[in-house]
């Protein structure tokens, strides 16, 4: 009698409800290192029962110390950003969990395959963007030439700009934007978020000062309710960031609802990350 044919594992995607469970419970196998990352980031596969996926594992032990964030907290902040994204209903951050791995506790996030040719950022000549684009600011384009840095006037980016304002993202670069073949957009690398001081630093300033869309206002109202002391989002964030940081997040949501507008760049902190990509 021949052995039964082995059924290959089913690949799990970001929209699969089982993705977070797979990341949390599956067996991690390191396949390589992502050398472009500023902290230790390992490309892995994760398997559990009949499911598998590619993922990124960032062990706490591989985090570089930062002067303005407590040591060993970046992985928790990445998971906290996922929890806030999930609470918005926009699902802009890939499924992310905090778990033990081959090099100790760390962040584990589903790997996202990007769609080639999706243009979200550009350098253009002139002082004003073309229709369908939003101006970020002037940038050095090499050989002494200055060009206008622009981003797409895209609802997905606009939602991400609101999320960044809520989580106080200090490092929204172009390389952190992952468009996919099914039309979705994901943001990654949220280790420097949730600071109690205003550190918003992003490429997505194109809507600065403009009224927030009704959709965003509705989402912010939902976050305000979820961030009450006994709210579900407060409970999800409590193991990941400090009470002061949760309070600051609540205050940022309230400020956005009070102003009814996208935030504008501050003067005490560089508004645009460098390099921008």
PDB file of C-alpha atoms in Angstrom:
ATOM      1  CA  UNK A   1       0.000   0.000   0.000  1.00  0.00           C
ATOM      2  CA  UNK A   2       1.395   3.354  -0.973  1.00  0.00           C
ATOM      3  CA  UNK A   3       1.667   6.168   1.560  1.00  0.00           C
ATOM      4  CA  UNK A   4      -1.122   8.754   1.457  1.00  0.00           C
ATOM      5  CA  UNK A   5      -0.273  11.783  -0.630  1.00  0.00           C
ATOM      6  CA  UNK A   6       0.835  14.720   1.522  1.00  0.00           C
ATOM      7  CA  UNK A   7      -1.395  17.753   1.088  1.00  0.00           C
ATOM      8  CA  UNK A   8       0.725  20.922   0.861  1.00  0.00           C
ATOM      9  CA  UNK A   9       0.035  23.589   3.489  1.00  0.00           C
ATOM     10  CA  UNK A  10      -2.467  26.294   2.606  1.00  0.00           C
ATOM     11  CA  UNK A  11      -0.918  29.740   2.229  1.00  0.00           C
ATOM     12  CA  UNK A  12      -2.449  32.405   4.475  1.00  0.00           C
ATOM     13  CA  UNK A  13      -2.931  36.014   3.348  1.00  0.00           C
ATOM     14  CA  UNK A  14      -3.362  39.256   5.287  1.00  0.00           C
ATOM     15  CA  UNK A  15      -7.138  39.177   4.894  1.00  0.00           C
ATOM     16  CA  UNK A  16      -7.422  35.652   6.289  1.00  0.00           C
ATOM     17  CA  UNK A  17      -8.954  35.654   9.814  1.00  0.00           C
ATOM     18  CA  UNK A  18      -6.538  32.875  10.741  1.00  0.00           C
ATOM     19  CA  UNK A  19      -3.423  34.953   9.995  1.00  0.00           C
ATOM     20  CA  UNK A  20      -2.853  36.263  13.525  1.00  0.00           C
ATOM     21  CA  UNK A  21      -3.331  32.813  15.064  1.00  0.00           C
ATOM     22  CA  UNK A  22      -0.856  31.317  12.594  1.00  0.00           C
ATOM     23  CA  UNK A  23       1.730  33.982  13.465  1.00  0.00           C
ATOM     24  CA  UNK A  24       1.235  33.472  17.193  1.00  0.00           C
ATOM     25  CA  UNK A  25       1.161  29.665  17.317  1.00  0.00           C
ATOM     26  CA  UNK A  26       3.098  28.500  14.271  1.00  0.00           C
ATOM     27  CA  UNK A  27       6.656  27.212  14.099  1.00  0.00           C
ATOM     28  CA  UNK A  28       9.081  29.927  12.991  1.00  0.00           C
ATOM     29  CA  UNK A  29      11.908  29.000  10.637  1.00  0.00           C
ATOM     30  CA  UNK A  30      14.471  31.675   9.815  1.00  0.00           C
ATOM     31  CA  UNK A  31      15.262  31.847   6.097  1.00  0.00           C
ATOM     32  CA  UNK A  32      17.440  34.959   5.938  1.00  0.00           C
ATOM     33  CA  UNK A  33      18.115  38.475   7.167  1.00  0.00           C
ATOM     34  CA  UNK A  34      16.667  41.688   5.731  1.00  0.00           C
ATOM     35  CA  UNK A  35      19.848  43.724   5.513  1.00  0.00           C
ATOM     36  CA  UNK A  36      18.202  47.069   4.715  1.00  0.00           C
ATOM     37  CA  UNK A  37      16.497  47.183   8.133  1.00  0.00           C
ATOM     38  CA  UNK A  38      17.990  49.417  10.841  1.00  0.00           C
ATOM     39  CA  UNK A  39      17.218  46.794  13.509  1.00  0.00           C
ATOM     40  CA  UNK A  40      17.537  43.020  13.266  1.00  0.00           C
ATOM     41  CA  UNK A  41      14.778  41.848  10.905  1.00  0.00           C
ATOM     42  CA  UNK A  42      14.602  38.211   9.848  1.00  0.00           C
ATOM     43  CA  UNK A  43      12.674  36.768   6.916  1.00  0.00           C
ATOM     44  CA  UNK A  44      10.934  33.601   8.116  1.00  0.00           C
ATOM     45  CA  UNK A  45       8.286  31.074   7.322  1.00  0.00           C
ATOM     46  CA  UNK A  46       5.676  30.128   9.891  1.00  0.00           C
ATOM     47  CA  UNK A  47       3.740  26.854   9.758  1.00  0.00           C
ATOM     48  CA  UNK A  48       0.927  25.452  11.866  1.00  0.00           C
ATOM     49  CA  UNK A  49      -1.148  22.382  11.051  1.00  0.00           C
ATOM     50  CA  UNK A  50      -2.257  22.839   7.414  1.00  0.00           C
ATOM     51  CA  UNK A  51      -1.336  26.518   7.079  1.00  0.00           C
ATOM     52  CA  UNK A  52       1.834  28.436   6.308  1.00  0.00           C
ATOM     53  CA  UNK A  53       2.975  31.961   5.472  1.00  0.00           C
ATOM     54  CA  UNK A  54       6.046  34.116   5.045  1.00  0.00           C
ATOM     55  CA  UNK A  55       6.659  36.635   7.803  1.00  0.00           C
ATOM     56  CA  UNK A  56       9.103  39.084   9.341  1.00  0.00           C
ATOM     57  CA  UNK A  57      10.440  38.403  12.827  1.00  0.00           C
ATOM     58  CA  UNK A  58      12.126  41.266  14.709  1.00  0.00           C
ATOM     59  CA  UNK A  59      13.565  40.043  18.020  1.00  0.00           C
ATOM     60  CA  UNK A  60      13.734  42.526  20.884  1.00  0.00           C
ATOM     61  CA  UNK A  61      17.362  41.469  21.382  1.00  0.00           C
ATOM     62  CA  UNK A  62      18.179  42.947  17.953  1.00  0.00           C
ATOM     63  CA  UNK A  63      16.772  46.424  18.628  1.00  0.00           C
ATOM     64  CA  UNK A  64      19.244  49.291  18.590  1.00  0.00           C
ATOM     65  CA  UNK A  65      18.936  51.717  21.538  1.00  0.00           C
ATOM     66  CA  UNK A  66      17.269  55.067  20.780  1.00  0.00           C
ATOM     67  CA  UNK A  67      17.660  58.210  22.849  1.00  0.00           C
ATOM     68  CA  UNK A  68      13.947  59.062  22.806  1.00  0.00           C
ATOM     69  CA  UNK A  69      12.344  55.604  23.200  1.00  0.00           C
ATOM     70  CA  UNK A  70      12.845  53.162  26.096  1.00  0.00           C
ATOM     71  CA  UNK A  71      15.058  50.178  25.252  1.00  0.00           C
ATOM     72  CA  UNK A  72      13.349  46.972  24.234  1.00  0.00           C
ATOM     73  CA  UNK A  73       9.959  48.517  23.415  1.00  0.00           C
ATOM     74  CA  UNK A  74       9.922  48.738  19.610  1.00  0.00           C
ATOM     75  CA  UNK A  75       8.381  45.302  19.039  1.00  0.00           C
ATOM     76  CA  UNK A  76       5.501  46.108  21.363  1.00  0.00           C
ATOM     77  CA  UNK A  77       4.902  49.390  19.549  1.00  0.00           C
ATOM     78  CA  UNK A  78       4.679  47.555  16.230  1.00  0.00           C
ATOM     79  CA  UNK A  79       1.975  45.310  17.655  1.00  0.00           C
ATOM     80  CA  UNK A  80       0.197  48.304  19.203  1.00  0.00           C
ATOM     81  CA  UNK A  81       0.082  49.982  15.776  1.00  0.00           C
ATOM     82  CA  UNK A  82      -1.568  46.844  14.391  1.00  0.00           C
ATOM     83  CA  UNK A  83      -4.143  46.870  17.187  1.00  0.00           C
ATOM     84  CA  UNK A  84      -5.074  50.502  16.484  1.00  0.00           C
ATOM     85  CA  UNK A  85      -5.216  49.822  12.746  1.00  0.00           C
ATOM     86  CA  UNK A  86      -7.514  46.863  13.384  1.00  0.00           C
ATOM     87  CA  UNK A  87      -9.750  49.010  15.575  1.00  0.00           C
ATOM     88  CA  UNK A  88     -10.179  51.537  12.755  1.00  0.00           C
ATOM     89  CA  UNK A  89     -11.558  48.845  10.448  1.00  0.00           C
ATOM     90  CA  UNK A  90      -9.187  50.039   7.726  1.00  0.00           C
ATOM     91  CA  UNK A  91      -6.698  47.192   8.331  1.00  0.00           C
ATOM     92  CA  UNK A  92      -3.727  49.212   7.103  1.00  0.00           C
ATOM     93  CA  UNK A  93      -1.113  47.242   9.082  1.00  0.00           C
ATOM     94  CA  UNK A  94      -0.437  43.560   8.296  1.00  0.00           C
ATOM     95  CA  UNK A  95      -1.342  41.067  11.031  1.00  0.00           C
ATOM     96  CA  UNK A  96       1.279  41.438  13.765  1.00  0.00           C
ATOM     97  CA  UNK A  97       1.824  39.621  17.058  1.00  0.00           C
ATOM     98  CA  UNK A  98       4.293  39.570  19.937  1.00  0.00           C
ATOM     99  CA  UNK A  99       5.710  36.095  20.491  1.00  0.00           C
ATOM    100  CA  UNK A 100       8.717  34.021  21.401  1.00  0.00           C
ATOM    101  CA  UNK A 101      11.024  32.990  18.558  1.00  0.00           C
ATOM    102  CA  UNK A 102      14.449  31.536  17.807  1.00  0.00           C
ATOM    103  CA  UNK A 103      16.158  34.639  19.269  1.00  0.00           C
ATOM    104  CA  UNK A 104      13.723  35.385  22.061  1.00  0.00           C
ATOM    105  CA  UNK A 105      10.614  37.533  22.246  1.00  0.00           C
ATOM    106  CA  UNK A 106       9.924  39.699  19.235  1.00  0.00           C
ATOM    107  CA  UNK A 107       7.465  41.081  16.752  1.00  0.00           C
ATOM    108  CA  UNK A 108       6.174  38.718  14.069  1.00  0.00           C
ATOM    109  CA  UNK A 109       4.380  40.262  11.091  1.00  0.00           C
ATOM    110  CA  UNK A 110       2.905  38.720   7.974  1.00  0.00           C
ATOM    111  CA  UNK A 111       5.052  39.278   4.873  1.00  0.00           C
ATOM    112  CA  UNK A 112       3.341  41.383   2.195  1.00  0.00           C
ATOM    113  CA  UNK A 113       4.045  40.886  -1.503  1.00  0.00           C
ATOM    114  CA  UNK A 114       3.869  44.241  -3.284  1.00  0.00           C
ATOM    115  CA  UNK A 115       2.476  45.010  -6.715  1.00  0.00           C
ATOM    116  CA  UNK A 116       5.092  46.289  -9.187  1.00  0.00           C
ATOM    117  CA  UNK A 117       4.565  49.640 -10.853  1.00  0.00           C
ATOM    118  CA  UNK A 118       2.235  51.211  -8.263  1.00  0.00           C
ATOM    119  CA  UNK A 119       3.369  54.853  -8.090  1.00  0.00           C
ATOM    120  CA  UNK A 120       2.664  56.572  -4.791  1.00  0.00           C
ATOM    121  CA  UNK A 121       5.633  58.975  -4.642  1.00  0.00           C
ATOM    122  CA  UNK A 122       7.421  61.021  -7.288  1.00  0.00           C
ATOM    123  CA  UNK A 123       9.894  63.847  -7.842  1.00  0.00           C
ATOM    124  CA  UNK A 124       8.612  66.359 -10.395  1.00  0.00           C
ATOM    125  CA  UNK A 125       9.730  69.654 -11.864  1.00  0.00           C
ATOM    126  CA  UNK A 126       7.737  72.783 -11.163  1.00  0.00           C
ATOM    127  CA  UNK A 127       6.278  74.391  -8.069  1.00  0.00           C
ATOM    128  CA  UNK A 128       2.807  72.841  -8.134  1.00  0.00           C
ATOM    129  CA  UNK A 129       1.769  69.178  -8.371  1.00  0.00           C
ATOM    130  CA  UNK A 130      -0.222  67.832 -11.296  1.00  0.00           C
ATOM    131  CA  UNK A 131      -3.856  66.763 -10.759  1.00  0.00           C
ATOM    132  CA  UNK A 132      -4.003  63.555  -8.747  1.00  0.00           C
ATOM    133  CA  UNK A 133      -0.917  64.433  -6.696  1.00  0.00           C
ATOM    134  CA  UNK A 134      -0.240  66.292  -3.443  1.00  0.00           C
ATOM    135  CA  UNK A 135       2.852  68.347  -2.672  1.00  0.00           C
ATOM    136  CA  UNK A 136       5.129  67.308   0.191  1.00  0.00           C
ATOM    137  CA  UNK A 137       7.963  69.802  -0.268  1.00  0.00           C
ATOM    138  CA  UNK A 138      11.118  70.582  -2.192  1.00  0.00           C
ATOM    139  CA  UNK A 139      13.943  68.050  -2.201  1.00  0.00           C
ATOM    140  CA  UNK A 140      17.463  67.819  -3.587  1.00  0.00           C
ATOM    141  CA  UNK A 141      17.363  65.750  -6.783  1.00  0.00           C
ATOM    142  CA  UNK A 142      21.123  65.528  -7.371  1.00  0.00           C
ATOM    143  CA  UNK A 143      23.661  67.666  -9.220  1.00  0.00           C
ATOM    144  CA  UNK A 144      22.377  70.785  -7.481  1.00  0.00           C
ATOM    145  CA  UNK A 145      18.858  70.377  -8.877  1.00  0.00           C
ATOM    146  CA  UNK A 146      15.793  70.869  -6.694  1.00  0.00           C
ATOM    147  CA  UNK A 147      12.527  69.068  -7.443  1.00  0.00           C
ATOM    148  CA  UNK A 148       9.094  68.885  -5.888  1.00  0.00           C
ATOM    149  CA  UNK A 149       8.416  65.738  -3.864  1.00  0.00           C
ATOM    150  CA  UNK A 150       4.789  64.637  -4.250  1.00  0.00           C
ATOM    151  CA  UNK A 151       2.572  61.767  -3.175  1.00  0.00           C
ATOM    152  CA  UNK A 152      -0.557  60.407  -4.808  1.00  0.00           C
ATOM    153  CA  UNK A 153      -3.914  61.936  -3.878  1.00  0.00           C
ATOM    154  CA  UNK A 154      -5.084  58.482  -2.849  1.00  0.00           C
ATOM    155  CA  UNK A 155      -7.781  57.628  -0.288  1.00  0.00           C
ATOM    156  CA  UNK A 156      -5.662  54.753   1.008  1.00  0.00           C
ATOM    157  CA  UNK A 157      -2.772  57.108   1.748  1.00  0.00           C
ATOM    158  CA  UNK A 158      -5.173  59.566   3.347  1.00  0.00           C
ATOM    159  CA  UNK A 159      -6.413  56.904   5.743  1.00  0.00           C
ATOM    160  CA  UNK A 160      -2.816  56.001   6.548  1.00  0.00           C
ATOM    161  CA  UNK A 161      -2.045  59.667   7.288  1.00  0.00           C
ATOM    162  CA  UNK A 162      -4.879  59.673   9.843  1.00  0.00           C
ATOM    163  CA  UNK A 163      -3.599  56.474  11.432  1.00  0.00           C
ATOM    164  CA  UNK A 164      -0.099  57.968  11.621  1.00  0.00           C
ATOM    165  CA  UNK A 165      -1.473  61.064  13.372  1.00  0.00           C
ATOM    166  CA  UNK A 166      -3.193  58.856  15.952  1.00  0.00           C
ATOM    167  CA  UNK A 167      -0.170  56.641  16.676  1.00  0.00           C
ATOM    168  CA  UNK A 168       2.298  59.556  16.405  1.00  0.00           C
ATOM    169  CA  UNK A 169       4.441  57.861  13.776  1.00  0.00           C
ATOM    170  CA  UNK A 170       7.947  59.328  13.756  1.00  0.00           C
ATOM    171  CA  UNK A 171       9.118  57.558  10.596  1.00  0.00           C
ATOM    172  CA  UNK A 172       6.652  57.228   7.695  1.00  0.00           C
ATOM    173  CA  UNK A 173       8.933  56.724   4.699  1.00  0.00           C
ATOM    174  CA  UNK A 174       8.099  55.747   1.148  1.00  0.00           C
ATOM    175  CA  UNK A 175       9.641  52.317   1.611  1.00  0.00           C
ATOM    176  CA  UNK A 176       7.099  51.633   4.349  1.00  0.00           C
ATOM    177  CA  UNK A 177       4.183  51.820   1.877  1.00  0.00           C
ATOM    178  CA  UNK A 178       3.230  48.440   0.396  1.00  0.00           C
ATOM    179  CA  UNK A 179       0.542  48.423  -2.329  1.00  0.00           C
ATOM    180  CA  UNK A 180      -0.701  44.958  -3.305  1.00  0.00           C
ATOM    181  CA  UNK A 181      -2.128  43.401  -6.429  1.00  0.00           C
ATOM    182  CA  UNK A 182      -5.647  43.286  -4.937  1.00  0.00           C
ATOM    183  CA  UNK A 183      -5.692  47.082  -4.547  1.00  0.00           C
ATOM    184  CA  UNK A 184      -4.924  47.228  -0.838  1.00  0.00           C
ATOM    185  CA  UNK A 185      -2.243  49.350   0.816  1.00  0.00           C
ATOM    186  CA  UNK A 186      -0.323  48.364   3.925  1.00  0.00           C
ATOM    187  CA  UNK A 187       2.029  50.364   6.103  1.00  0.00           C
ATOM    188  CA  UNK A 188       4.933  48.715   7.935  1.00  0.00           C
ATOM    189  CA  UNK A 189       7.782  49.589  10.341  1.00  0.00           C
ATOM    190  CA  UNK A 190       5.959  51.122  13.303  1.00  0.00           C
ATOM    191  CA  UNK A 191       8.620  50.753  15.987  1.00  0.00           C
ATOM    192  CA  UNK A 192       8.952  54.501  16.645  1.00  0.00           C
ATOM    193  CA  UNK A 193       5.347  55.301  17.488  1.00  0.00           C
ATOM    194  CA  UNK A 194       3.188  56.250  20.501  1.00  0.00           C
ATOM    195  CA  UNK A 195       5.673  58.673  22.047  1.00  0.00           C
ATOM    196  CA  UNK A 196       4.031  61.036  24.537  1.00  0.00           C
ATOM    197  CA  UNK A 197       5.741  63.977  22.800  1.00  0.00           C
ATOM    198  CA  UNK A 198       4.683  65.103  19.330  1.00  0.00           C
ATOM    199  CA  UNK A 199       7.053  63.382  16.889  1.00  0.00           C
ATOM    200  CA  UNK A 200       4.906  63.031  13.767  1.00  0.00           C
ATOM    201  CA  UNK A 201       7.345  62.751  10.872  1.00  0.00           C
ATOM    202  CA  UNK A 202       5.932  61.607   7.562  1.00  0.00           C
ATOM    203  CA  UNK A 203       5.819  61.980   3.816  1.00  0.00           C
ATOM    204  CA  UNK A 204       2.036  62.204   3.881  1.00  0.00           C
ATOM    205  CA  UNK A 205       1.614  65.937   4.477  1.00  0.00           C
ATOM    206  CA  UNK A 206      -0.391  66.589   1.311  1.00  0.00           C
ATOM    207  CA  UNK A 207      -3.671  67.070   3.212  1.00  0.00           C
ATOM    208  CA  UNK A 208      -2.185  69.154   6.062  1.00  0.00           C
ATOM    209  CA  UNK A 209      -4.766  71.617   7.360  1.00  0.00           C
ATOM    210  CA  UNK A 210      -7.566  70.265   5.163  1.00  0.00           C
ATOM    211  CA  UNK A 211     -10.851  69.094   6.748  1.00  0.00           C
ATOM    212  CA  UNK A 212     -10.928  65.442   7.676  1.00  0.00           C
ATOM    213  CA  UNK A 213     -13.322  63.326   5.576  1.00  0.00           C
ATOM    214  CA  UNK A 214     -16.529  62.155   7.251  1.00  0.00           C
ATOM    215  CA  UNK A 215     -15.212  58.600   7.077  1.00  0.00           C
ATOM    216  CA  UNK A 216     -12.172  59.582   9.139  1.00  0.00           C
ATOM    217  CA  UNK A 217     -14.278  61.467  11.692  1.00  0.00           C
ATOM    218  CA  UNK A 218     -16.489  58.405  12.161  1.00  0.00           C
ATOM    219  CA  UNK A 219     -13.416  56.209  12.646  1.00  0.00           C
ATOM    220  CA  UNK A 220     -11.942  58.644  15.182  1.00  0.00           C
ATOM    221  CA  UNK A 221     -15.188  58.642  17.152  1.00  0.00           C
ATOM    222  CA  UNK A 222     -15.012  54.869  17.259  1.00  0.00           C
ATOM    223  CA  UNK A 223     -11.418  55.020  18.496  1.00  0.00           C
ATOM    224  CA  UNK A 224     -12.392  57.523  21.188  1.00  0.00           C
ATOM    225  CA  UNK A 225     -15.013  55.101  22.484  1.00  0.00           C
ATOM    226  CA  UNK A 226     -12.595  52.157  22.303  1.00  0.00           C
ATOM    227  CA  UNK A 227      -9.918  54.111  24.213  1.00  0.00           C
ATOM    228  CA  UNK A 228     -11.959  54.812  27.341  1.00  0.00           C
ATOM    229  CA  UNK A 229     -10.335  53.389  30.504  1.00  0.00           C
ATOM    230  CA  UNK A 230     -12.476  50.256  30.210  1.00  0.00           C
ATOM    231  CA  UNK A 231     -12.547  50.200  26.394  1.00  0.00           C
ATOM    232  CA  UNK A 232     -11.427  47.210  24.312  1.00  0.00           C
ATOM    233  CA  UNK A 233      -8.597  49.058  22.582  1.00  0.00           C
ATOM    234  CA  UNK A 234      -7.234  50.245  25.926  1.00  0.00           C
ATOM    235  CA  UNK A 235      -7.219  46.621  27.062  1.00  0.00           C
ATOM    236  CA  UNK A 236      -5.390  45.524  23.905  1.00  0.00           C
ATOM    237  CA  UNK A 237      -2.759  48.269  24.238  1.00  0.00           C
ATOM    238  CA  UNK A 238      -2.124  47.913  27.982  1.00  0.00           C
ATOM    239  CA  UNK A 239       0.421  45.048  27.667  1.00  0.00           C
ATOM    240  CA  UNK A 240       2.200  46.830  24.799  1.00  0.00           C
ATOM    241  CA  UNK A 241       2.709  50.504  25.706  1.00  0.00           C
ATOM    242  CA  UNK A 242       2.615  52.544  28.930  1.00  0.00           C
ATOM    243  CA  UNK A 243      -0.481  54.111  30.530  1.00  0.00           C
ATOM    244  CA  UNK A 244       0.955  57.552  29.723  1.00  0.00           C
ATOM    245  CA  UNK A 245       1.311  56.576  26.057  1.00  0.00           C
ATOM    246  CA  UNK A 246      -2.255  55.259  25.950  1.00  0.00           C
ATOM    247  CA  UNK A 247      -3.416  58.545  27.478  1.00  0.00           C
ATOM    248  CA  UNK A 248      -1.453  60.506  24.871  1.00  0.00           C
ATOM    249  CA  UNK A 249      -3.052  58.426  22.109  1.00  0.00           C
ATOM    250  CA  UNK A 250      -6.485  59.218  23.532  1.00  0.00           C
ATOM    251  CA  UNK A 251      -5.560  62.916  23.627  1.00  0.00           C
ATOM    252  CA  UNK A 252      -4.436  62.869  19.968  1.00  0.00           C
ATOM    253  CA  UNK A 253      -7.761  61.342  18.921  1.00  0.00           C
ATOM    254  CA  UNK A 254      -9.620  64.039  20.876  1.00  0.00           C
ATOM    255  CA  UNK A 255      -7.480  66.771  19.299  1.00  0.00           C
ATOM    256  CA  UNK A 256      -8.178  65.511  15.788  1.00  0.00           C
ATOM    257  CA  UNK A 257     -11.911  65.440  16.473  1.00  0.00           C
ATOM    258  CA  UNK A 258     -11.814  68.926  17.985  1.00  0.00           C
ATOM    259  CA  UNK A 259      -9.899  70.439  15.068  1.00  0.00           C
ATOM    260  CA  UNK A 260     -11.710  68.411  12.426  1.00  0.00           C
ATOM    261  CA  UNK A 261      -8.626  68.757  10.228  1.00  0.00           C
ATOM    262  CA  UNK A 262      -5.498  66.889   9.234  1.00  0.00           C
ATOM    263  CA  UNK A 263      -2.563  67.976  11.439  1.00  0.00           C
ATOM    264  CA  UNK A 264       0.066  70.370  10.156  1.00  0.00           C
ATOM    265  CA  UNK A 265       3.833  69.982  10.537  1.00  0.00           C
ATOM    266  CA  UNK A 266       5.234  71.090  13.866  1.00  0.00           C
ATOM    267  CA  UNK A 267       8.269  73.289  14.378  1.00  0.00           C
ATOM    268  CA  UNK A 268      10.047  71.361  17.155  1.00  0.00           C
ATOM    269  CA  UNK A 269      10.757  68.201  15.169  1.00  0.00           C
ATOM    270  CA  UNK A 270      11.803  67.529  11.543  1.00  0.00           C
ATOM    271  CA  UNK A 271       8.525  67.037   9.678  1.00  0.00           C
ATOM    272  CA  UNK A 272       9.864  64.809   6.871  1.00  0.00           C
ATOM    273  CA  UNK A 273      11.985  61.687   7.464  1.00  0.00           C
ATOM    274  CA  UNK A 274      15.363  61.448   5.756  1.00  0.00           C
ATOM    275  CA  UNK A 275      16.065  59.733   3.530  1.00  0.00           C
ATOM    276  CA  UNK A 276      12.403  59.865   2.421  1.00  0.00           C
ATOM    277  CA  UNK A 277      12.456  56.355   0.914  1.00  0.00           C
TER     278      UNK A 277
END
